[in-house]
mmCIF file of C-alpha atoms in Angstrom:
data_model
loop_
_atom_site.group_PDB
_atom_site.id
_atom_site.type_symbol
_atom_site.label_atom_id
_atom_site.label_comp_id
_atom_site.label_asym_id
_atom_site.label_seq_id
_atom_site.Cartn_x
_atom_site.Cartn_y
_atom_site.Cartn_z
ATOM 1 C CA UNK A 29 23.383 -0.704 15.741
ATOM 2 C CA UNK A 30 21.578 -2.445 12.826
ATOM 3 C CA UNK A 31 18.845 -0.619 11.314
ATOM 4 C CA UNK A 32 15.461 -2.715 11.591
ATOM 5 C CA UNK A 33 13.707 -3.610 8.312
ATOM 6 C CA UNK A 34 10.795 -1.528 9.424
ATOM 7 C CA UNK A 35 12.906 1.631 9.188
ATOM 8 C CA UNK A 36 14.402 0.499 5.885
ATOM 9 C CA UNK A 37 10.816 -0.041 4.556
ATOM 10 C CA UNK A 38 9.833 3.562 5.699
ATOM 11 C CA UNK A 39 12.920 4.874 3.695
ATOM 12 C CA UNK A 40 12.095 2.987 0.581
ATOM 13 C CA UNK A 41 8.680 4.336 0.799
ATOM 14 C CA UNK A 42 10.012 7.976 1.089
ATOM 15 C CA UNK A 43 12.640 7.399 -1.716
ATOM 16 C CA UNK A 44 9.638 6.018 -4.008
ATOM 17 C CA UNK A 45 7.586 9.175 -3.177
ATOM 18 C CA UNK A 46 10.278 11.301 -4.333
ATOM 19 C CA UNK A 47 12.207 9.477 -6.992
ATOM 20 C CA UNK A 48 10.148 7.035 -8.705
ATOM 21 C CA UNK A 49 10.642 5.774 -11.280
ATOM 22 C CA UNK A 50 14.360 4.593 -11.210
ATOM 23 C CA UNK A 51 14.633 5.492 -14.912
ATOM 24 C CA UNK A 52 14.374 9.247 -14.282
ATOM 25 C CA UNK A 53 11.231 9.978 -15.908
ATOM 26 C CA UNK A 54 8.971 11.796 -13.676
ATOM 27 C CA UNK A 55 5.393 10.222 -12.950
ATOM 28 C CA UNK A 56 2.962 10.995 -10.373
ATOM 29 C CA UNK A 57 2.697 8.051 -7.803
ATOM 30 C CA UNK A 58 0.975 7.233 -4.610
ATOM 31 C CA UNK A 59 2.951 5.104 -2.108
ATOM 32 C CA UNK A 60 1.668 2.769 0.592
ATOM 33 C CA UNK A 61 3.100 0.010 2.579
ATOM 34 C CA UNK A 62 2.010 -3.410 3.946
ATOM 35 C CA UNK A 63 -0.774 -4.112 1.367
ATOM 36 C CA UNK A 64 -1.844 -6.823 -0.866
ATOM 37 C CA UNK A 65 -4.251 -9.882 -0.873
ATOM 38 C CA UNK A 66 -5.452 -12.495 1.685
ATOM 39 C CA UNK A 67 -2.362 -14.656 0.627
ATOM 40 C CA UNK A 68 0.184 -11.980 -0.058
ATOM 41 C CA UNK A 69 1.225 -8.885 1.347
ATOM 42 C CA UNK A 70 3.845 -6.312 -0.165
ATOM 43 C CA UNK A 71 6.123 -4.299 1.961
ATOM 44 C CA UNK A 72 5.835 -1.235 -0.463
ATOM 45 C CA UNK A 73 3.112 -0.595 -3.064
ATOM 46 C CA UNK A 74 3.779 2.212 -5.712
ATOM 47 C CA UNK A 75 0.692 3.024 -7.683
ATOM 48 C CA UNK A 76 1.315 5.196 -10.772
ATOM 49 C CA UNK A 77 -1.486 7.417 -11.603
ATOM 50 C CA UNK A 78 -3.065 9.472 -14.258
ATOM 51 C CA UNK A 79 -2.946 13.015 -12.700
ATOM 52 C CA UNK A 80 -6.158 14.252 -14.084
ATOM 53 C CA UNK A 81 -8.043 10.986 -13.382
ATOM 54 C CA UNK A 82 -6.617 10.985 -9.888
ATOM 55 C CA UNK A 83 -7.886 14.497 -9.195
ATOM 56 C CA UNK A 84 -11.381 13.305 -10.285
ATOM 57 C CA UNK A 85 -11.136 10.556 -7.778
ATOM 58 C CA UNK A 86 -10.799 13.026 -5.117
ATOM 59 C CA UNK A 87 -14.606 13.822 -5.515
ATOM 60 C CA UNK A 88 -15.424 10.354 -3.731
ATOM 61 C CA UNK A 89 -13.517 11.479 -0.820
ATOM 62 C CA UNK A 90 -10.505 10.475 1.110
ATOM 63 C CA UNK A 91 -11.938 7.106 2.275
ATOM 64 C CA UNK A 92 -11.450 4.067 0.233
ATOM 65 C CA UNK A 93 -14.076 2.491 -1.694
ATOM 66 C CA UNK A 94 -14.213 -1.288 -1.042
ATOM 67 C CA UNK A 95 -15.335 -3.886 -3.385
ATOM 68 C CA UNK A 96 -19.094 -3.525 -2.742
ATOM 69 C CA UNK A 97 -18.943 0.286 -3.188
ATOM 70 C CA UNK A 98 -16.868 -0.085 -6.340
ATOM 71 C CA UNK A 99 -19.695 -2.468 -7.727
ATOM 72 C CA UNK A 100 -22.426 0.107 -7.026
ATOM 73 C CA UNK A 101 -20.539 3.357 -8.000
ATOM 74 C CA UNK A 102 -18.882 2.180 -11.121
ATOM 75 C CA UNK A 103 -22.172 0.464 -12.401
ATOM 76 C CA UNK A 104 -24.449 3.249 -11.360
ATOM 77 C CA UNK A 105 -26.518 4.761 -14.443
ATOM 78 C CA UNK A 106 -26.672 8.370 -15.646
ATOM 79 C CA UNK A 107 -30.351 8.390 -15.348
ATOM 80 C CA UNK A 108 -32.699 7.143 -12.455
ATOM 81 C CA UNK A 109 -33.135 3.306 -12.467
ATOM 82 C CA UNK A 110 -34.233 0.634 -10.271
ATOM 83 C CA UNK A 111 -30.912 -0.782 -8.825
ATOM 84 C CA UNK A 112 -31.686 -4.414 -9.689
ATOM 85 C CA UNK A 113 -32.289 -3.454 -13.332
ATOM 86 C CA UNK A 114 -29.065 -1.770 -13.802
ATOM 87 C CA UNK A 115 -26.398 -3.447 -11.519
ATOM 88 C CA UNK A 116 -24.759 -6.537 -12.499
ATOM 89 C CA UNK A 117 -25.638 -9.614 -10.556
ATOM 90 C CA UNK A 118 -23.192 -9.193 -7.531
ATOM 91 C CA UNK A 119 -23.153 -13.095 -6.839
ATOM 92 C CA UNK A 120 -24.579 -12.493 -3.390
ATOM 93 C CA UNK A 121 -27.888 -11.625 -1.976
ATOM 94 C CA UNK A 122 -29.438 -8.242 -3.227
ATOM 95 C CA UNK A 123 -30.197 -7.121 0.393
ATOM 96 C CA UNK A 124 -26.601 -6.564 0.854
ATOM 97 C CA UNK A 125 -26.359 -4.286 -2.304
ATOM 98 C CA UNK A 126 -29.083 -2.271 -0.637
ATOM 99 C CA UNK A 127 -26.919 -1.707 2.433
ATOM 100 C CA UNK A 128 -24.117 -0.629 0.168
ATOM 101 C CA UNK A 129 -26.367 1.715 -1.816
ATOM 102 C CA UNK A 130 -27.429 3.302 1.693
ATOM 103 C CA UNK A 131 -23.539 3.508 2.653
ATOM 104 C CA UNK A 132 -22.801 5.314 -0.632
ATOM 105 C CA UNK A 133 -25.740 7.615 -0.064
ATOM 106 C CA UNK A 134 -24.550 8.556 3.526
ATOM 107 C CA UNK A 135 -21.102 9.315 2.187
ATOM 108 C CA UNK A 136 -22.541 11.513 -0.655
ATOM 109 C CA UNK A 137 -21.164 9.607 -3.676
ATOM 110 C CA UNK A 138 -24.343 8.298 -5.128
ATOM 111 C CA UNK A 139 -27.917 9.785 -5.786
ATOM 112 C CA UNK A 140 -30.583 7.539 -4.158
ATOM 113 C CA UNK A 141 -34.351 7.988 -4.084
ATOM 114 C CA UNK A 142 -37.473 5.869 -3.462
ATOM 115 C CA UNK A 143 -40.140 5.531 -5.964
ATOM 116 C CA UNK A 144 -42.910 3.542 -4.231
ATOM 117 C CA UNK A 145 -41.190 0.407 -2.859
ATOM 118 C CA UNK A 146 -38.356 0.504 -5.249
ATOM 119 C CA UNK A 147 -34.852 2.123 -4.551
ATOM 120 C CA UNK A 148 -33.553 3.859 -7.438
ATOM 121 C CA UNK A 149 -29.975 5.098 -8.058
ATOM 122 C CA UNK A 150 -28.179 7.663 -10.166
ATOM 123 C CA UNK A 151 -24.449 8.283 -10.687
ATOM 124 C CA UNK A 152 -23.251 11.406 -9.154
ATOM 125 C CA UNK A 153 -19.822 11.274 -10.904
ATOM 126 C CA UNK A 154 -18.031 8.791 -13.285
ATOM 127 C CA UNK A 155 -15.606 6.765 -11.333
ATOM 128 C CA UNK A 156 -12.332 7.494 -13.441
ATOM 129 C CA UNK A 157 -9.720 5.086 -14.512
ATOM 130 C CA UNK A 158 -6.969 6.600 -12.391
ATOM 131 C CA UNK A 159 -4.590 3.633 -12.128
ATOM 132 C CA UNK A 160 -1.730 3.425 -14.697
ATOM 133 C CA UNK A 161 0.484 0.684 -13.011
ATOM 134 C CA UNK A 162 0.915 -1.106 -9.725
ATOM 135 C CA UNK A 163 4.409 -1.847 -8.660
ATOM 136 C CA UNK A 164 5.396 -4.129 -5.876
ATOM 137 C CA UNK A 165 8.674 -3.956 -3.791
ATOM 138 C CA UNK A 166 9.837 -6.500 -1.250
ATOM 139 C CA UNK A 167 12.243 -4.777 1.257
ATOM 140 C CA UNK A 168 15.235 -6.990 2.342
ATOM 141 C CA UNK A 169 18.081 -4.721 3.604
ATOM 142 C CA UNK A 170 20.267 -7.674 4.385
ATOM 143 C CA UNK A 171 19.726 -9.964 1.363
ATOM 144 C CA UNK A 172 22.204 -13.027 2.252
ATOM 145 C CA UNK A 173 21.883 -16.535 0.804
ATOM 146 C CA UNK A 174 19.500 -17.727 3.515
ATOM 147 C CA UNK A 175 17.158 -14.655 3.174
ATOM 148 C CA UNK A 176 17.261 -15.158 -0.570
ATOM 149 C CA UNK A 177 16.232 -18.822 -0.275
ATOM 150 C CA UNK A 178 13.280 -17.768 1.804
ATOM 151 C CA UNK A 179 12.368 -14.883 -0.324
ATOM 152 C CA UNK A 180 12.521 -16.850 -3.864
ATOM 153 C CA UNK A 181 9.139 -18.651 -3.407
ATOM 154 C CA UNK A 182 7.362 -15.471 -2.619
ATOM 155 C CA UNK A 183 8.809 -13.644 -5.542
ATOM 156 C CA UNK A 184 7.948 -16.663 -7.886
ATOM 157 C CA UNK A 185 4.326 -16.571 -6.744
ATOM 158 C CA UNK A 186 4.226 -12.747 -7.452
ATOM 159 C CA UNK A 187 5.567 -13.272 -10.948
ATOM 160 C CA UNK A 188 3.314 -16.288 -11.815
ATOM 161 C CA UNK A 189 0.187 -14.421 -10.542
ATOM 162 C CA UNK A 190 1.255 -11.233 -12.297
ATOM 163 C CA UNK A 191 -1.121 -8.995 -10.144
ATOM 164 C CA UNK A 192 1.521 -6.245 -10.059
ATOM 165 C CA UNK A 193 2.831 -4.790 -13.303
ATOM 166 C CA UNK A 194 6.467 -5.009 -11.979
ATOM 167 C CA UNK A 195 8.114 -6.910 -8.954
ATOM 168 C CA UNK A 196 11.134 -5.342 -7.294
ATOM 169 C CA UNK A 197 13.569 -6.335 -4.380
ATOM 170 C CA UNK A 198 15.206 -3.482 -2.481
ATOM 171 C CA UNK A 199 18.238 -4.247 -0.592
ATOM 172 C CA UNK A 200 21.159 -2.412 0.910
ATOM 173 C CA UNK A 201 24.102 -2.233 -1.291
ATOM 174 C CA UNK A 202 27.392 -4.010 -0.144
ATOM 175 C CA UNK A 203 29.791 -2.084 -2.352
ATOM 176 C CA UNK A 204 31.059 -5.357 -3.838
ATOM 177 C CA UNK A 205 31.824 -5.319 -7.675
ATOM 178 C CA UNK A 206 28.815 -7.504 -8.218
ATOM 179 C CA UNK A 207 26.023 -7.266 -5.624
ATOM 180 C CA UNK A 208 25.262 -10.588 -3.767
ATOM 181 C CA UNK A 209 21.773 -10.111 -4.714
ATOM 182 C CA UNK A 210 22.652 -10.689 -8.311
ATOM 183 C CA UNK A 211 24.162 -14.001 -7.519
ATOM 184 C CA UNK A 212 21.148 -15.596 -5.568
ATOM 185 C CA UNK A 213 18.566 -17.485 -7.305
ATOM 186 C CA UNK A 214 15.881 -14.963 -7.505
ATOM 187 C CA UNK A 215 13.543 -14.907 -10.548
ATOM 188 C CA UNK A 216 14.950 -13.083 -13.429
ATOM 189 C CA UNK A 217 11.490 -11.189 -14.076
ATOM 190 C CA UNK A 218 12.130 -9.351 -10.619
ATOM 191 C CA UNK A 219 14.040 -6.192 -10.587
ATOM 192 C CA UNK A 220 16.787 -5.486 -7.887
ATOM 193 C CA UNK A 221 17.132 -2.181 -6.318
ATOM 194 C CA UNK A 222 20.241 -1.477 -4.256
ATOM 195 C CA UNK A 223 20.513 1.266 -1.690
ATOM 196 C CA UNK A 224 23.746 2.855 -0.489
ATOM 197 C CA UNK A 225 24.134 3.408 3.175
ATOM 198 C CA UNK A 226 26.013 5.968 5.179
ATOM 199 C CA UNK A 227 27.846 4.083 7.782
ATOM 200 C CA UNK A 228 28.604 7.087 9.946
ATOM 201 C CA UNK A 229 24.811 7.862 10.315
ATOM 202 C CA UNK A 230 22.891 6.386 12.973
ATOM 203 C CA UNK A 231 20.958 3.257 12.266
ATOM 204 C CA UNK A 232 22.555 3.226 8.774
ATOM 205 C CA UNK A 233 20.720 5.920 7.128
ATOM 206 C CA UNK A 234 21.086 5.983 3.413
ATOM 207 C CA UNK A 235 21.309 8.589 0.678
ATOM 208 C CA UNK A 236 18.260 8.427 -1.646
ATOM 209 C CA UNK A 237 20.377 9.841 -4.469
ATOM 210 C CA UNK A 238 22.698 6.836 -4.309
ATOM 211 C CA UNK A 239 19.870 4.206 -5.123
ATOM 212 C CA UNK A 240 20.860 2.215 -8.147
ATOM 213 C CA UNK A 241 19.179 -0.452 -10.156
ATOM 214 C CA UNK A 242 21.185 -3.674 -10.277
ATOM 215 C CA UNK A 243 18.782 -5.453 -12.325
ATOM 216 C CA UNK A 244 15.627 -4.117 -14.224
ATOM 217 C CA UNK A 245 12.527 -5.991 -14.097
ATOM 218 C CA UNK A 246 10.385 -7.712 -16.833
ATOM 219 C CA UNK A 247 7.017 -6.057 -17.235
ATOM 220 C CA UNK A 248 4.404 -8.594 -16.320
ATOM 221 C CA UNK A 249 1.190 -8.891 -18.275
ATOM 222 C CA UNK A 250 -1.587 -8.116 -15.974
ATOM 223 C CA UNK A 251 -4.220 -8.582 -18.735
ATOM 224 C CA UNK A 252 -3.785 -12.229 -19.153
ATOM 225 C CA UNK A 253 -4.982 -15.094 -16.841
ATOM 226 C CA UNK A 254 -2.651 -15.396 -13.699
ATOM 227 C CA UNK A 255 -1.355 -18.607 -12.042
ATOM 228 C CA UNK A 256 -1.781 -18.778 -8.328
ATOM 229 C CA UNK A 257 0.578 -21.333 -7.037
ATOM 230 C CA UNK A 258 -1.108 -23.179 -4.198
ATOM 231 C CA UNK A 259 1.469 -26.045 -3.458
ATOM 232 C CA UNK A 260 4.596 -27.113 -4.876
ATOM 233 C CA UNK A 261 6.967 -30.067 -4.325
ATOM 234 C CA UNK A 262 9.529 -29.558 -1.671
ATOM 235 C CA UNK A 263 12.320 -30.646 -4.040
ATOM 236 C CA UNK A 264 13.881 -33.480 -2.327
ATOM 237 C CA UNK A 265 15.742 -36.261 -4.197
ATOM 238 C CA UNK A 266 12.615 -38.541 -4.077
ATOM 239 C CA UNK A 267 10.016 -36.007 -4.357
ATOM 240 C CA UNK A 268 7.775 -36.671 -7.475
ATOM 241 C CA UNK A 269 4.765 -34.908 -6.277
ATOM 242 C CA UNK A 270 3.043 -32.492 -8.633
ATOM 243 C CA UNK A 271 2.439 -28.800 -7.987
ATOM 244 C CA UNK A 272 -0.940 -27.596 -7.243
ATOM 245 C CA UNK A 273 -2.180 -24.366 -8.864
ATOM 246 C CA UNK A 274 -5.288 -22.454 -10.036
ATOM 247 C CA UNK A 275 -5.876 -19.772 -12.780
ATOM 248 C CA UNK A 276 -6.962 -16.223 -11.780
ATOM 249 C CA UNK A 277 -9.215 -14.592 -14.509
ATOM 250 C CA UNK A 278 -8.167 -11.108 -15.785
ATOM 251 C CA UNK A 279 -11.366 -9.555 -14.596
ATOM 252 C CA UNK A 280 -10.669 -10.812 -11.081
ATOM 253 C CA UNK A 281 -7.088 -9.437 -11.215
ATOM 254 C CA UNK A 282 -8.511 -6.156 -12.364
ATOM 255 C CA UNK A 283 -10.795 -5.851 -9.664
ATOM 256 C CA UNK A 284 -8.319 -6.748 -6.919
ATOM 257 C CA UNK A 285 -5.872 -4.221 -8.155
ATOM 258 C CA UNK A 286 -8.320 -1.462 -7.949
ATOM 259 C CA UNK A 287 -9.262 -2.547 -4.391
ATOM 260 C CA UNK A 288 -5.545 -2.601 -3.492
ATOM 261 C CA UNK A 289 -5.139 0.969 -5.081
ATOM 262 C CA UNK A 290 -8.161 2.234 -3.115
ATOM 263 C CA UNK A 291 -6.647 1.072 -0.049
ATOM 264 C CA UNK A 292 -3.243 2.795 -0.916
ATOM 265 C CA UNK A 293 -5.267 5.861 -1.568
ATOM 266 C CA UNK A 294 -6.619 5.875 2.028
ATOM 267 C CA UNK A 295 -3.778 4.819 4.076
ATOM 268 C CA UNK A 296 -0.491 5.908 2.438
ATOM 269 C CA UNK A 297 2.591 4.951 4.200
ATOM 270 C CA UNK A 298 2.701 7.189 7.083
ATOM 271 C CA UNK A 299 -0.150 5.507 8.826
ATOM 272 C CA UNK A 300 2.198 3.413 10.970
ATOM 273 C CA UNK A 301 1.282 5.354 14.120
ATOM 274 C CA UNK A 302 -1.899 3.402 14.077
ATOM 275 C CA UNK A 303 -0.007 0.385 15.105
ATOM 276 C CA UNK A 304 2.347 2.055 17.396
ATOM 277 C CA UNK A 305 2.175 4.234 20.511
ATOM 278 C CA UNK A 306 2.977 7.889 19.820
ATOM 279 C CA UNK A 307 1.118 8.549 23.221
ATOM 280 C CA UNK A 308 4.177 7.288 25.027
ATOM 281 C CA UNK A 309 6.454 9.939 26.480
ATOM 282 C CA UNK A 310 9.370 8.468 24.789
ATOM 283 C CA UNK A 311 8.030 8.256 21.290
ATOM 284 C CA UNK A 312 9.556 10.769 19.074
ATOM 285 C CA UNK A 313 9.932 11.652 15.349
ATOM 286 C CA UNK A 314 13.389 12.507 14.091
ATOM 287 C CA UNK A 315 14.076 14.537 10.921
ATOM 288 C CA UNK A 316 16.366 12.962 8.403
ATOM 289 C CA UNK A 317 16.802 13.827 4.985
ATOM 290 C CA UNK A 318 13.288 15.589 4.726
ATOM 291 C CA UNK A 319 11.557 12.693 6.283
ATOM 292 C CA UNK A 320 10.245 11.773 9.699
ATOM 293 C CA UNK A 321 11.461 8.406 11.352
ATOM 294 C CA UNK A 322 10.082 7.086 14.520
ATOM 295 C CA UNK A 323 12.530 6.946 17.556
ATOM 296 C CA UNK A 324 12.369 5.744 20.915
ATOM 297 C CA UNK A 325 14.390 7.908 23.334
ATOM 298 C CA UNK A 326 14.061 5.453 26.056
ATOM 299 C CA UNK A 327 15.879 2.622 24.266
ATOM 300 C CA UNK A 328 17.893 4.987 22.073
ATOM 301 C CA UNK A 329 16.800 3.212 18.833
ATOM 302 C CA UNK A 330 14.551 3.351 15.860
ATOM 303 C CA UNK A 331 11.955 1.019 17.067
ATOM 304 C CA UNK A 332 9.619 -1.249 15.005
ATOM 305 C CA UNK A 333 5.824 -1.522 15.103
ATOM 306 C CA UNK A 334 5.942 -4.826 16.957
ATOM 307 C CA UNK A 335 8.288 -3.347 19.695
ATOM 308 C CA UNK A 336 6.275 -0.030 20.174
ATOM 309 C CA UNK A 337 3.220 -1.350 22.058
ATOM 310 C CA UNK A 338 1.594 -1.035 25.403
ATOM 311 C CA UNK A 339 3.465 -4.230 26.365
ATOM 312 C CA UNK A 340 6.839 -2.459 26.049
ATOM 313 C CA UNK A 341 8.749 -2.506 29.239
ATOM 314 C CA UNK A 342 9.618 1.268 28.710
ATOM 315 C CA UNK A 343 6.092 2.371 27.784
ATOM 316 C CA UNK A 344 5.045 5.309 29.772
ATOM 317 C CA UNK A 345 1.786 7.275 29.063
ATOM 318 C CA UNK A 346 2.101 10.978 28.378
ATOM 319 C CA UNK A 347 1.667 13.028 31.630
ATOM 320 C CA UNK A 348 -1.899 14.399 31.827
ATOM 321 C CA UNK A 349 -0.337 17.933 32.090
ATOM 322 C CA UNK A 350 0.947 17.456 28.518
ATOM 323 C CA UNK A 351 -2.463 16.824 27.180
ATOM 324 C CA UNK A 352 -4.150 19.849 28.490
ATOM 325 C CA UNK A 353 -1.763 22.269 26.845
ATOM 326 C CA UNK A 354 -2.919 24.146 23.762
ATOM 327 C CA UNK A 355 -0.638 25.398 20.931
ATOM 328 C CA UNK A 356 1.710 23.892 19.764
ATOM 329 C CA UNK A 357 0.790 20.653 21.456
ATOM 330 C CA UNK A 358 -3.152 20.678 21.421
ATOM 331 C CA UNK A 359 -3.861 17.644 23.124
ATOM 332 C CA UNK A 360 -0.429 16.185 23.659
ATOM 333 C CA UNK A 361 2.652 15.164 21.498
ATOM 334 C CA UNK A 362 0.994 11.833 20.496
ATOM 335 C CA UNK A 363 -1.831 13.821 18.629
ATOM 336 C CA UNK A 364 0.567 16.261 17.462
ATOM 337 C CA UNK A 365 2.592 13.552 15.806
ATOM 338 C CA UNK A 366 -0.575 12.011 14.189
ATOM 339 C CA UNK A 367 -1.692 15.437 12.954
ATOM 340 C CA UNK A 368 2.064 16.097 11.402
ATOM 341 C CA UNK A 369 1.886 12.670 9.628
ATOM 342 C CA UNK A 370 -1.447 13.375 8.209
ATOM 343 C CA UNK A 371 -0.610 16.671 6.946
ATOM 344 C CA UNK A 372 2.596 15.418 5.190
ATOM 345 C CA UNK A 373 0.553 12.593 3.645
ATOM 346 C CA UNK A 374 -1.852 15.131 2.254
ATOM 347 C CA UNK A 375 0.919 17.360 0.975
ATOM 348 C CA UNK A 376 2.591 14.587 -1.022
ATOM 349 C CA UNK A 377 -0.382 13.423 -2.720
ATOM 350 C CA UNK A 378 -0.080 13.654 -6.542
ATOM 351 C CA UNK A 379 -1.835 16.673 -7.937
#
């Protein structure tokens, strides 16, 4: 049975967590999946971090800091000051800034006090510069000519915008002398990663030590304005229409990169149980090559997040008796699965 792209995506995330970068020089990384912007979502995001700065980032808690919180925390002063005197103009009403300040106070990441009718703030910790690079990986296990044609415009947009430092395409190796992915018209700036499969394993499992670079990517310049392609000609014989695009300033890109990294910090890649039903009696985690993959015992397959829902014809809630047990279940197998994945996510955070 063919392996779904969702499972291939989990394998790539696990490989990146253990073996990034492909060149072999060890770097601490944070791996997440299905992150990006309003217009573009990447399958796998690898955030290379500065280990010391990353440890200081932990002072702000495990939850992410959204754009509003980052605006307040990063610009808070070392001494008490009225927030409207010290914070840059946010571009929206100040009353929303007050709400953000109270939110930061509730989370214990900002010192706040009232002097008369004025709200004053003071920095509790300096927000560190913990991000070194952001790498985007698009996962396409079966990259045939049709899939490459559909993927090409997305990769071209990624390269033109240069929001990530590198863009990769991960695909399954075919064993040919020249991998088909190299023959397709993908942008030369994008790297190509080929993963060798074990045909004797269920669902086409792969060996993380047989992951090879078929094409190294070009380092994109994230410190210059990027080009966001809005509309492009269809390319027909008589199509003479012009492409539509806009420039994205480096400051805006830096802000968006930080927001993506913060979301990666909170979510990781093992959070897929939020969109699946581990409380189903047929939901299992199967151990493979030091990682856990979801498995449906009712359908004897590795399911996807879209298939594993309450609408599934085989869905059956856990019996109430399971949820009343204590150790080692403590509330039912579904909760135990969530705790296991959460503990593994914490275990593999960079130190």
